Short mmCIF file of C-alpha atoms in Angstrom, two decimals:
data_model
loop_
_atom_site.label_atom_id
_atom_site.label_comp_id
_atom_site.label_asym_id
_atom_site.label_seq_id
_atom_site.Cartn_x
_atom_site.Cartn_y
_atom_site.Cartn_z
CA MET A 24 116.83 35.05 7.73
CA THR A 25 118.00 38.00 5.65
CA ASN A 26 119.15 35.69 2.85
CA GLN A 27 115.66 34.37 2.27
CA SER A 28 114.02 35.11 -1.05
CA ILE A 29 110.47 36.42 -1.21
CA THR A 30 109.07 33.00 -2.10
CA GLN A 31 110.85 31.47 0.86
CA LYS A 32 109.53 34.13 3.21
CA LEU A 33 106.01 33.54 1.92
CA ALA A 34 106.37 29.80 2.52
CA ASN A 35 105.20 30.37 6.04
CA PRO A 36 101.39 30.21 5.78
CA THR A 37 100.92 32.46 8.81
CA ARG A 38 103.10 35.14 7.27
CA PHE A 39 101.27 34.73 3.98
CA MET A 40 97.93 35.10 5.74
CA SER A 41 98.86 38.34 7.48
CA LEU A 42 100.51 39.80 4.36
CA SER A 43 97.71 38.81 1.97
CA GLY A 44 95.15 40.00 4.49
CA ALA A 45 96.71 43.46 4.35
CA ILE A 46 97.06 43.53 0.54
CA LEU A 47 93.79 41.91 -0.54
CA PRO A 48 91.32 44.78 0.19
CA TRP A 49 93.50 47.24 -1.74
CA LEU A 50 94.02 44.83 -4.62
CA ALA A 51 90.31 44.04 -4.85
CA GLY A 52 89.37 47.73 -4.63
CA LEU A 53 91.88 48.66 -7.31
CA ALA A 54 90.63 45.84 -9.56
CA VAL A 55 87.03 47.05 -9.27
CA ALA A 56 88.02 50.67 -9.92
CA VAL A 57 90.10 49.86 -13.02
CA ILE A 58 87.43 47.50 -14.42
CA VAL A 59 84.69 50.08 -13.91
CA PHE A 60 86.85 52.76 -15.55
CA GLY A 61 87.82 50.45 -18.43
CA LEU A 62 84.23 49.35 -19.06
CA TYR A 63 83.05 52.97 -18.92
CA ARG A 64 85.69 53.93 -21.50
CA GLY A 65 84.66 50.93 -23.58
CA TRP A 66 81.00 51.90 -23.29
CA THR A 67 81.65 55.46 -24.47
CA ALA A 68 84.15 54.47 -27.19
CA PRO A 69 82.83 54.92 -30.75
CA PRO A 70 81.31 51.77 -32.30
CA ASP A 71 83.37 49.96 -34.87
CA TYR A 72 82.67 50.93 -38.50
CA GLN A 73 82.40 47.26 -39.46
CA GLN A 74 81.36 45.35 -36.35
CA GLY A 75 79.14 48.05 -34.88
CA GLU A 76 78.22 47.77 -31.22
CA THR A 77 79.32 44.12 -30.98
CA ILE A 78 82.90 45.38 -30.69
CA ARG A 79 82.14 46.08 -27.02
CA ILE A 80 82.10 42.34 -26.32
CA MET A 81 85.82 42.48 -27.04
CA TYR A 82 86.46 44.47 -23.84
CA ILE A 83 85.52 41.39 -21.82
CA HIS A 84 86.41 38.69 -24.33
CA VAL A 85 90.06 39.59 -24.90
CA PRO A 86 90.99 39.95 -21.18
CA ALA A 87 89.20 36.65 -20.44
CA ALA A 88 91.14 34.85 -23.18
CA TRP A 89 94.41 36.30 -21.91
CA LEU A 90 93.63 35.28 -18.33
CA ALA A 91 92.67 31.77 -19.49
CA MET A 92 96.28 31.34 -20.57
CA LEU A 93 97.77 33.17 -17.60
CA GLY A 94 95.74 30.90 -15.32
CA TYR A 95 97.21 27.78 -16.84
CA ALA A 96 100.71 29.23 -16.63
CA LEU A 97 100.12 29.93 -12.94
CA VAL A 98 98.87 26.38 -12.35
CA ALA A 99 101.91 25.00 -14.16
CA ILE A 100 104.44 27.16 -12.30
CA SER A 101 102.80 26.28 -8.98
CA SER A 102 102.86 22.58 -9.90
CA PHE A 103 106.54 22.85 -10.72
CA GLY A 104 107.09 24.56 -7.37
CA LEU A 105 105.31 21.72 -5.60
CA LEU A 106 107.08 18.83 -7.32
CA VAL A 107 110.57 20.29 -7.50
CA PHE A 108 110.91 22.72 -4.59
CA ARG A 109 108.17 21.26 -2.36
CA HIS A 110 107.05 24.78 -1.58
CA PRO A 111 104.29 24.49 1.05
CA LEU A 112 102.05 27.08 -0.62
CA ALA A 113 102.59 25.86 -4.19
CA ASP A 114 99.73 23.39 -4.09
CA VAL A 115 97.45 25.93 -2.42
CA SER A 116 98.22 28.26 -5.32
CA ALA A 117 97.69 25.59 -8.00
CA LYS A 118 94.42 24.47 -6.45
CA ALA A 119 93.12 28.05 -6.20
CA ALA A 120 94.19 29.03 -9.73
CA ALA A 121 92.57 26.13 -11.62
CA PRO A 122 88.87 27.01 -11.15
CA ILE A 123 89.54 30.72 -11.73
CA GLY A 124 91.41 29.98 -14.95
CA ALA A 125 88.65 27.60 -16.02
CA ALA A 126 86.03 30.28 -15.33
CA PHE A 127 87.86 32.83 -17.49
CA THR A 128 88.29 30.20 -20.23
CA LEU A 129 84.55 29.57 -20.16
CA LEU A 130 83.91 33.33 -20.17
CA ALA A 131 86.14 33.70 -23.24
CA LEU A 132 84.26 30.88 -25.00
CA VAL A 133 80.82 32.24 -24.09
CA THR A 134 81.56 35.87 -25.02
CA GLY A 135 83.24 34.70 -28.23
CA SER A 136 80.19 32.67 -29.12
CA LEU A 137 77.85 35.61 -28.36
CA TRP A 138 79.97 37.74 -30.67
CA GLY A 139 80.01 34.99 -33.29
CA LYS A 140 76.22 34.88 -33.60
CA PRO A 141 75.80 38.38 -35.14
CA MET A 142 79.14 38.36 -36.96
CA TRP A 143 79.38 34.81 -38.29
CA GLY A 144 75.70 33.91 -38.09
CA THR A 145 76.28 31.02 -35.72
CA TYR A 146 77.14 30.50 -32.06
CA TRP A 147 79.84 27.99 -32.74
CA VAL A 148 82.19 27.35 -35.61
CA TRP A 149 85.04 24.87 -35.57
CA ASP A 150 87.46 27.67 -36.02
CA ALA A 151 91.03 26.90 -35.08
CA ARG A 152 91.23 29.34 -32.21
CA LEU A 153 87.89 28.37 -30.69
CA THR A 154 88.91 24.73 -30.81
CA SER A 155 92.24 25.22 -29.07
CA VAL A 156 90.61 27.29 -26.30
CA LEU A 157 88.00 24.54 -25.91
CA MET A 158 90.80 21.99 -25.48
CA LEU A 159 92.38 24.25 -22.84
CA PHE A 160 89.02 24.24 -21.05
CA PHE A 161 89.00 20.41 -21.17
CA LEU A 162 92.48 20.34 -19.63
CA TYR A 163 91.27 22.56 -16.79
CA LEU A 164 88.30 20.22 -16.26
CA GLY A 165 90.67 17.25 -16.20
CA LEU A 166 92.82 18.90 -13.52
CA MET A 167 89.85 19.63 -11.30
CA ALA A 168 88.27 16.20 -11.87
CA LEU A 169 91.47 14.36 -11.02
CA ARG A 170 91.94 16.36 -7.83
CA SER A 171 88.38 15.79 -6.66
CA SER A 172 88.44 12.06 -7.31
CA ILE A 173 91.42 11.25 -5.10
CA GLU A 174 90.64 11.26 -1.42
CA GLU A 175 94.09 11.75 0.06
CA GLU A 176 94.89 15.43 -0.37
CA THR A 177 98.68 15.35 -0.62
CA LEU A 178 98.46 12.52 -3.14
CA ALA A 179 95.82 14.40 -5.16
CA ALA A 180 98.00 17.52 -5.12
CA LYS A 181 101.09 15.79 -6.49
CA LEU A 182 99.24 13.79 -9.15
CA THR A 183 97.39 16.89 -10.33
CA ALA A 184 100.75 18.66 -10.55
CA VAL A 185 102.11 15.86 -12.77
CA LEU A 186 99.07 16.21 -15.03
CA ALA A 187 99.46 20.00 -15.16
CA LEU A 188 103.09 19.66 -16.29
CA VAL A 189 102.16 17.03 -18.91
CA GLY A 190 99.53 19.50 -20.10
CA VAL A 191 102.15 22.24 -20.45
CA ILE A 192 104.23 20.01 -22.71
CA ILE A 193 101.28 18.91 -24.85
CA LEU A 194 99.40 22.22 -24.96
CA PRO A 195 101.72 23.79 -27.62
CA PHE A 196 101.29 20.69 -29.79
CA ILE A 197 97.50 20.89 -29.50
CA LYS A 198 97.67 24.58 -30.34
CA ILE A 199 99.98 24.08 -33.32
CA SER A 200 98.01 21.12 -34.66
CA VAL A 201 94.81 23.15 -34.58
CA GLU A 202 95.98 26.70 -35.33
CA GLY A 203 99.00 25.96 -37.50
CA LEU A 204 102.43 27.48 -37.18
CA SER A 205 104.45 29.74 -39.40
CA VAL A 206 108.13 30.45 -38.77
CA PRO A 207 109.34 32.26 -41.89
CA TRP A 208 113.04 32.41 -40.96
CA LEU A 209 113.09 28.62 -40.50
CA GLY A 210 111.06 28.02 -43.62
CA LEU A 211 108.53 26.22 -41.41
CA GLU A 212 104.90 26.37 -42.46
CA ILE A 213 102.30 24.16 -40.76
CA PRO A 214 98.80 24.91 -42.05
CA ALA A 215 95.91 25.31 -39.62
CA TRP A 216 93.58 22.37 -39.19
CA ASN A 217 90.38 24.11 -40.27
CA THR A 218 91.70 25.67 -43.46
CA LEU A 219 90.56 22.50 -45.22
CA HIS A 220 86.98 23.35 -44.37
CA GLN A 221 86.68 27.11 -44.33
CA PRO A 222 89.14 29.85 -45.10
CA SER A 223 89.66 32.32 -42.29
CA SER A 224 87.98 35.56 -43.17
CA VAL A 225 87.80 37.11 -39.76
CA PHE A 226 91.25 36.83 -38.29
CA ARG A 227 93.40 38.85 -40.68
CA SER A 228 96.95 37.72 -41.18
CA ASP A 229 98.32 41.27 -41.16
CA GLY A 230 97.73 41.49 -37.42
CA PRO A 231 95.01 43.17 -35.43
CA LYS A 232 94.51 46.72 -36.57
CA ILE A 233 92.86 48.57 -33.80
CA HIS A 234 92.22 52.26 -33.36
CA ALA A 235 93.50 54.07 -30.26
CA SER A 236 89.92 54.86 -29.17
CA GLN A 237 89.35 51.11 -28.84
CA LEU A 238 92.85 50.10 -27.80
CA TYR A 239 93.02 52.12 -24.57
CA PRO A 240 89.73 50.89 -23.10
CA LEU A 241 90.90 47.38 -23.97
CA LEU A 242 94.17 47.88 -22.12
CA TYR A 243 92.36 49.27 -19.05
CA CYS A 244 90.01 46.29 -19.07
CA ALA A 245 92.91 43.85 -19.48
CA LEU A 246 94.70 45.43 -16.51
CA GLY A 247 91.52 45.50 -14.42
CA PHE A 248 90.62 41.87 -15.07
CA THR A 249 94.21 40.81 -14.40
CA LEU A 250 94.06 42.56 -11.03
CA LEU A 251 90.72 40.83 -10.43
CA PHE A 252 92.32 37.50 -11.29
CA PHE A 253 95.06 37.97 -8.73
CA ALA A 254 92.62 39.24 -6.10
CA LEU A 255 90.45 36.14 -6.63
CA HIS A 256 93.52 33.94 -6.59
CA MET A 257 94.71 35.45 -3.30
CA LYS A 258 91.25 35.05 -1.78
CA GLY A 259 91.12 31.46 -3.02
CA MET A 260 94.50 30.72 -1.45
CA ARG A 261 93.40 32.23 1.86
CA ASN A 262 90.22 30.16 1.84
CA GLU A 263 92.19 27.01 1.10
CA ILE A 264 94.63 27.68 3.98
CA LEU A 265 91.71 28.31 6.33
CA ARG A 266 89.96 25.15 5.11
CA ARG A 267 93.09 23.12 5.82
CA ARG A 268 93.40 24.62 9.29
CA VAL A 269 89.77 23.80 10.07
CA LYS A 270 90.35 20.25 8.84
CA ALA A 271 93.48 19.89 10.98
CA LEU A 272 91.58 21.20 14.02
CA ARG A 273 88.74 18.75 13.37
CA ILE A 274 91.12 15.81 13.12
CA ALA A 275 92.89 16.91 16.31
CA GLU A 276 89.51 17.17 18.04
CA VAL A 277 88.49 13.68 16.91
CA ASP A 278 91.84 12.28 18.09
CA ARG A 279 91.41 13.96 21.46
CA ALA A 280 87.87 12.58 21.87
CA ARG A 281 89.08 9.10 20.90
CA ALA A 282 91.91 9.26 23.40
CA ALA A 283 89.52 10.39 26.12
CA GLU A 284 87.14 7.54 25.25
CA ALA A 285 89.94 5.01 25.39
CA ALA A 286 91.10 6.34 28.74
CA ALA A 287 87.60 6.44 30.28
CA PRO A 288 87.06 2.71 31.14
CA ALA A 289 90.37 2.59 32.95
CA GLU A 290 89.24 5.15 35.49
CA MET B 1 118.57 -18.07 -20.71
CA ALA B 2 118.89 -14.67 -19.16
CA MET B 3 116.66 -11.98 -20.48
CA SER B 4 116.76 -8.35 -19.51
CA PRO B 5 114.08 -7.35 -17.02
CA PHE B 6 112.49 -5.14 -19.67
CA PHE B 7 111.84 -8.00 -22.08
CA THR B 8 110.84 -10.36 -19.28
CA LEU B 9 108.21 -7.88 -18.18
CA LEU B 10 107.13 -7.25 -21.75
CA ARG B 11 106.71 -10.97 -22.37
CA ARG B 12 104.84 -11.44 -19.11
CA ASP B 13 102.39 -8.65 -19.92
CA ILE B 14 101.79 -9.91 -23.46
CA THR B 15 101.27 -13.44 -22.18
CA LEU B 16 98.84 -12.16 -19.56
CA ALA B 17 96.92 -10.15 -22.15
CA LEU B 18 96.72 -13.14 -24.50
CA ARG B 19 95.81 -15.79 -21.91
CA GLU B 20 93.47 -13.63 -19.90
CA GLY B 21 91.31 -13.41 -23.00
CA GLY B 22 88.71 -10.75 -22.92
CA ALA B 23 91.22 -7.90 -22.99
CA ILE B 24 91.98 -7.97 -26.72
CA GLY B 25 88.63 -9.45 -27.65
CA THR B 26 86.70 -6.75 -25.80
CA ALA B 27 88.54 -3.93 -27.54
CA LEU B 28 88.07 -5.50 -30.97
CA GLY B 29 84.41 -6.26 -30.25
CA PHE B 30 83.81 -2.71 -29.05
CA TYR B 31 85.46 -1.37 -32.20
CA LEU B 32 83.22 -3.54 -34.38
CA ILE B 33 80.04 -2.58 -32.50
CA VAL B 34 80.75 1.16 -32.55
CA ILE B 35 81.49 1.12 -36.29
CA ALA B 36 78.38 -0.99 -36.95
CA MET B 37 76.22 1.44 -34.95
CA LEU B 38 77.43 4.54 -36.81
CA PRO B 39 75.55 3.94 -40.11
CA LEU B 40 72.42 3.30 -38.05
CA GLY B 41 72.76 6.73 -36.51
CA LEU B 42 74.02 8.60 -39.56
CA GLY B 43 71.83 6.93 -42.18
CA PRO B 44 72.91 4.37 -44.78
CA ASP B 45 74.09 6.92 -47.36
CA LEU B 46 77.22 5.20 -48.71
CA ASN B 47 78.64 8.39 -50.22
CA LEU B 48 78.50 10.19 -46.89
CA LEU B 49 79.93 7.19 -45.00
CA SER B 50 82.71 6.79 -47.52
CA ARG B 51 83.68 10.45 -47.12
CA ILE B 52 83.86 10.42 -43.32
CA ALA B 53 85.04 6.81 -42.90
CA PRO B 54 88.71 7.61 -42.01
CA GLY B 55 87.61 9.99 -39.24
CA LEU B 56 85.05 7.55 -37.85
CA LEU B 57 87.54 4.68 -37.88
CA TRP B 58 90.15 6.80 -36.07
CA ILE B 59 87.78 8.08 -33.39
CA ALA B 60 86.31 4.63 -32.74
CA LEU B 61 89.85 3.27 -32.50
CA LEU B 62 90.74 5.88 -29.86
CA LEU B 63 87.70 4.93 -27.80
CA SER B 64 88.37 1.20 -28.12
CA ALA B 65 91.99 1.62 -27.05
CA LEU B 66 90.84 3.65 -24.03
CA LEU B 67 88.83 0.67 -22.76
CA SER B 68 91.84 -1.43 -21.85
CA LEU B 69 94.12 1.46 -20.78
CA GLY B 70 92.75 1.52 -17.24
CA ARG B 71 93.98 -2.05 -16.68
CA MET B 72 97.58 -1.22 -17.51
CA PHE B 73 98.73 -0.87 -13.89
CA GLU B 74 95.55 -1.76 -12.03
CA THR B 75 95.91 -5.54 -11.72
CA ASP B 76 99.58 -5.28 -10.74
CA HIS B 77 98.68 -2.67 -8.17
CA GLU B 78 95.92 -4.83 -6.70
CA ASP B 79 98.06 -7.94 -6.20
CA GLY B 80 101.07 -5.97 -4.99
CA SER B 81 103.45 -6.86 -7.82
CA LEU B 82 103.68 -3.20 -8.84
CA GLU B 83 105.31 -2.41 -5.50
CA LEU B 84 107.79 -5.23 -6.02
CA LEU B 85 108.58 -3.85 -9.45
CA ALA B 86 109.06 -0.40 -7.93
CA ILE B 87 111.58 -1.56 -5.33
CA GLY B 88 113.36 -3.84 -7.81
CA GLY B 89 116.46 -2.87 -9.75
CA THR B 90 114.68 -1.88 -12.94
CA PRO B 91 113.86 1.84 -13.18
CA LEU B 92 110.14 2.48 -12.92
CA GLU B 93 110.37 4.36 -16.24
CA LEU B 94 111.38 1.12 -17.97
CA VAL B 95 108.58 -0.76 -16.22
CA ALA B 96 106.07 1.81 -17.47
CA ALA B 97 107.59 1.67 -20.96
CA ALA B 98 107.35 -2.13 -21.05
CA LYS B 99 103.71 -2.02 -19.99
CA ALA B 100 102.84 0.67 -22.52
CA LEU B 101 104.64 -1.25 -25.25
CA ALA B 102 102.76 -4.41 -24.29
CA HIS B 103 99.52 -2.42 -24.50
CA TRP B 104 100.42 -1.19 -27.97
CA LEU B 105 101.36 -4.68 -29.18
CA THR B 106 98.19 -6.27 -27.83
CA THR B 107 95.71 -3.44 -28.47
CA GLY B 108 97.05 -0.83 -30.88
CA ILE B 109 98.24 -3.24 -33.55
CA PRO B 110 95.15 -5.53 -33.52
CA LEU B 111 92.85 -2.50 -33.71
CA ALA B 112 94.87 -0.98 -36.57
CA LEU B 113 94.73 -4.29 -38.45
CA LEU B 114 90.99 -4.63 -37.90
CA ALA B 115 90.33 -1.10 -39.20
CA PRO B 116 90.41 -1.90 -42.96
CA LEU B 117 87.99 -4.77 -42.40
CA LEU B 118 85.58 -2.38 -40.69
CA GLY B 119 86.23 0.06 -43.53
CA ILE B 120 84.16 -2.26 -45.71
CA LEU B 121 81.14 -1.49 -43.52
CA LEU B 122 81.67 2.22 -44.15
CA ASN B 123 82.32 1.91 -47.88
CA LEU B 124 85.86 3.17 -47.43
CA ASP B 125 87.63 3.88 -50.71
CA LEU B 126 89.82 0.90 -51.66
CA SER B 127 92.84 3.10 -52.32
CA ALA B 128 92.71 4.35 -48.72
CA TYR B 129 93.26 0.96 -47.04
CA GLY B 130 97.05 1.01 -47.15
CA VAL B 131 97.37 4.58 -45.88
CA LEU B 132 94.77 4.00 -43.18
CA VAL B 133 96.63 1.03 -41.69
CA LEU B 134 99.99 2.78 -42.07
CA THR B 135 98.89 5.96 -40.26
CA MET B 136 97.23 3.89 -37.53
CA LEU B 137 100.29 1.72 -36.98
CA VAL B 138 102.47 4.81 -36.74
CA GLY B 139 99.99 6.84 -34.67
CA THR B 140 98.78 4.27 -32.13
CA PRO B 141 102.00 4.19 -30.03
CA ALA B 142 101.07 7.70 -28.90
CA ILE B 143 97.73 6.30 -27.68
CA SER B 144 99.41 3.65 -25.53
CA PHE B 145 102.30 5.76 -24.23
CA LEU B 146 100.27 8.90 -23.46
CA GLY B 147 97.58 6.59 -22.12
CA ALA B 148 100.10 5.16 -19.66
CA ILE B 149 100.20 8.62 -18.03
CA GLY B 150 96.44 8.58 -17.57
CA ALA B 151 96.45 5.01 -16.32
CA ALA B 152 99.12 5.86 -13.75
CA LEU B 153 97.41 9.08 -12.64
CA THR B 154 94.02 7.45 -12.09
CA LEU B 155 95.37 4.35 -10.34
CA ARG B 156 93.91 5.29 -6.98
CA ALA B 157 91.12 7.56 -8.18
CA ARG B 158 87.45 6.86 -7.76
CA ARG B 159 85.66 6.12 -11.06
CA GLY B 160 89.08 5.86 -12.67
CA GLY B 161 87.84 4.66 -16.05
CA LEU B 162 85.68 7.64 -16.93
CA LEU B 163 88.20 10.05 -15.46
CA LEU B 164 90.91 8.49 -17.64
CA ALA B 165 88.94 9.37 -20.77
CA LEU B 166 88.44 12.96 -19.62
CA LEU B 167 92.15 13.40 -18.86
CA ILE B 168 93.61 11.68 -21.87
CA LEU B 169 91.34 12.38 -24.85
CA PRO B 170 92.42 16.06 -25.18
CA LEU B 171 96.04 14.88 -25.32
CA TYR B 172 95.18 12.77 -28.38
CA VAL B 173 94.08 15.81 -30.42
CA PRO B 174 97.38 16.24 -32.34
CA THR B 175 97.59 12.52 -33.16
CA LEU B 176 94.00 12.48 -34.38
CA ILE B 177 94.38 15.62 -36.50
CA TYR B 178 97.61 14.56 -38.20
CA GLY B 179 96.41 10.97 -38.65
CA ILE B 180 93.37 12.20 -40.56
CA GLN B 181 95.39 14.84 -42.42
CA ALA B 182 97.89 12.23 -43.62
CA ILE B 183 95.06 10.06 -44.97
CA SER B 184 93.34 12.91 -46.78
CA GLY B 185 96.76 14.11 -47.97
CA ALA B 186 97.35 10.77 -49.64
CA LEU B 187 93.87 10.58 -51.19
CA LEU B 188 93.10 14.11 -52.32
CA ALA B 189 94.90 15.74 -55.20
CA GLY B 190 96.91 18.83 -54.41
CA GLN B 191 97.69 17.80 -50.83
CA SER B 192 100.79 16.12 -49.52
CA PHE B 193 101.00 13.03 -47.38
CA TRP B 194 104.52 13.20 -45.97
CA PRO B 195 104.49 16.34 -43.78
CA SER B 196 101.46 15.20 -41.78
CA PHE B 197 102.72 11.62 -41.68
CA LEU B 198 106.13 12.66 -40.38
CA ILE B 199 104.58 14.88 -37.70
CA LEU B 200 102.37 11.93 -36.71
CA ALA B 201 105.51 9.78 -36.37
CA ALA B 202 107.25 12.53 -34.40
CA LEU B 203 104.28 12.73 -32.00
CA SER B 204 104.53 8.97 -31.39
CA LEU B 205 108.29 9.18 -30.82
CA GLY B 206 107.83 12.13 -28.46
CA SER B 207 105.19 10.26 -26.47
CA LEU B 208 107.63 7.34 -26.22
CA VAL B 209 109.80 9.62 -24.08
CA LEU B 210 107.17 11.66 -22.25
CA GLY B 211 104.80 8.77 -21.43
CA PRO B 212 107.09 6.53 -19.35
CA LEU B 213 108.69 9.52 -17.58
CA ALA B 214 105.39 11.06 -16.48
CA ALA B 215 103.77 7.68 -15.74
CA ALA B 216 106.72 6.64 -13.56
CA ALA B 217 106.57 9.97 -11.70
CA ALA B 218 102.87 9.43 -11.04
CA LEU B 219 103.43 5.83 -9.91
CA ARG B 220 106.28 6.80 -7.60
CA ILE B 221 104.09 9.39 -5.87
CA GLN B 222 101.45 6.76 -5.19
CA LEU B 223 103.76 3.96 -4.10
CA GLN B 224 105.59 6.02 -1.48
#
């Protein structure tokens, strides 16, 4: 027992339920507190000299975009855990993470588009980064659609995991083909897809230059939303475990009733 | 004459596709119809059509190839021969590879060869014909081999056909982008053809490895 790793100890759903039940209220409370503090700091931060008040969209947009990627990483790691280690909670984790990641991806797209209207004059441009995030959103939709269209749950779990891992392999290629890639020390230079149509004037190549008065609120918001992500993920996992227990109880009840029915005429 | 199981299976699938009729004809007919509908929707401006013809031909080709993807494992699953193949001596990866290759030979190549003919409808520049067919021949293996993953994943899903498109189309993004880039690289001055073309070839070669592995994993899960 003492040689068990943390993941092995958590493999027991009952132990996970009691542990997560103790942690979740604190995690959720902390997430709310940090988000409120971060948004307050973002609200009181000075407006950008160029972008004006629209800079405040960034305090939600950037954490959402970061969590969109973290969400997929979590789905992929959980899928790997299911297929390779057959960890009993891996599928619960993958199933819970997908809709949360998809929601943050959508949030990143929507906030980006709201920011794009005043800054670029349009809600949507086929900019390289927007396009690759949109493709990530499609991959999330594919994962959820595949899971919901297969009736047998263990089968759906494993097939969705295969798709998630295929997505991990192909996602970098989608990203590179759309956003380009530059590795100076290898002499590798793949141009971005949209440079044929419009030169990038917004994303500067010399890296994001951001003043400390805007950077700290952003970091607080990123931390807060990350805590929120994990709180939601934990809640989602708990709900999924409970749902499975209810289902198992229902099936047991039906079996019991059937057995009683079969035994009745013999009496 | 003894043939390896791989080639036996390949020949069987090609024979089935040819004799069954419908399979190849439907894809080609769909390709023709989609391309013929486009000028009706976009307007008959030949300059506009000529400019966007490579993109239209590529996208319509993707959609046409998707039509027959769903059948790749379906019929064999229905009559039980897929299970026999799974318990036979040939690795399931090779079975999946043979089926994907058969799909490419009977769908990818005919569609790629039909494309220049349909280019006439879109006023495609004459100098683009060679490059168009070349990029399609090199790019379409990725469609069949990545498509095999989708076909295997949706084998037991409800509404498998539509789901297949949702799962697989995002995976075709790199192939589509580099296919179009190679064509415009060959046509426009100041752009190069080879880098995009070689990446397109690399994507097809990569899918040759990834496709059968992932498809076999998905099939194995369902046949247990």
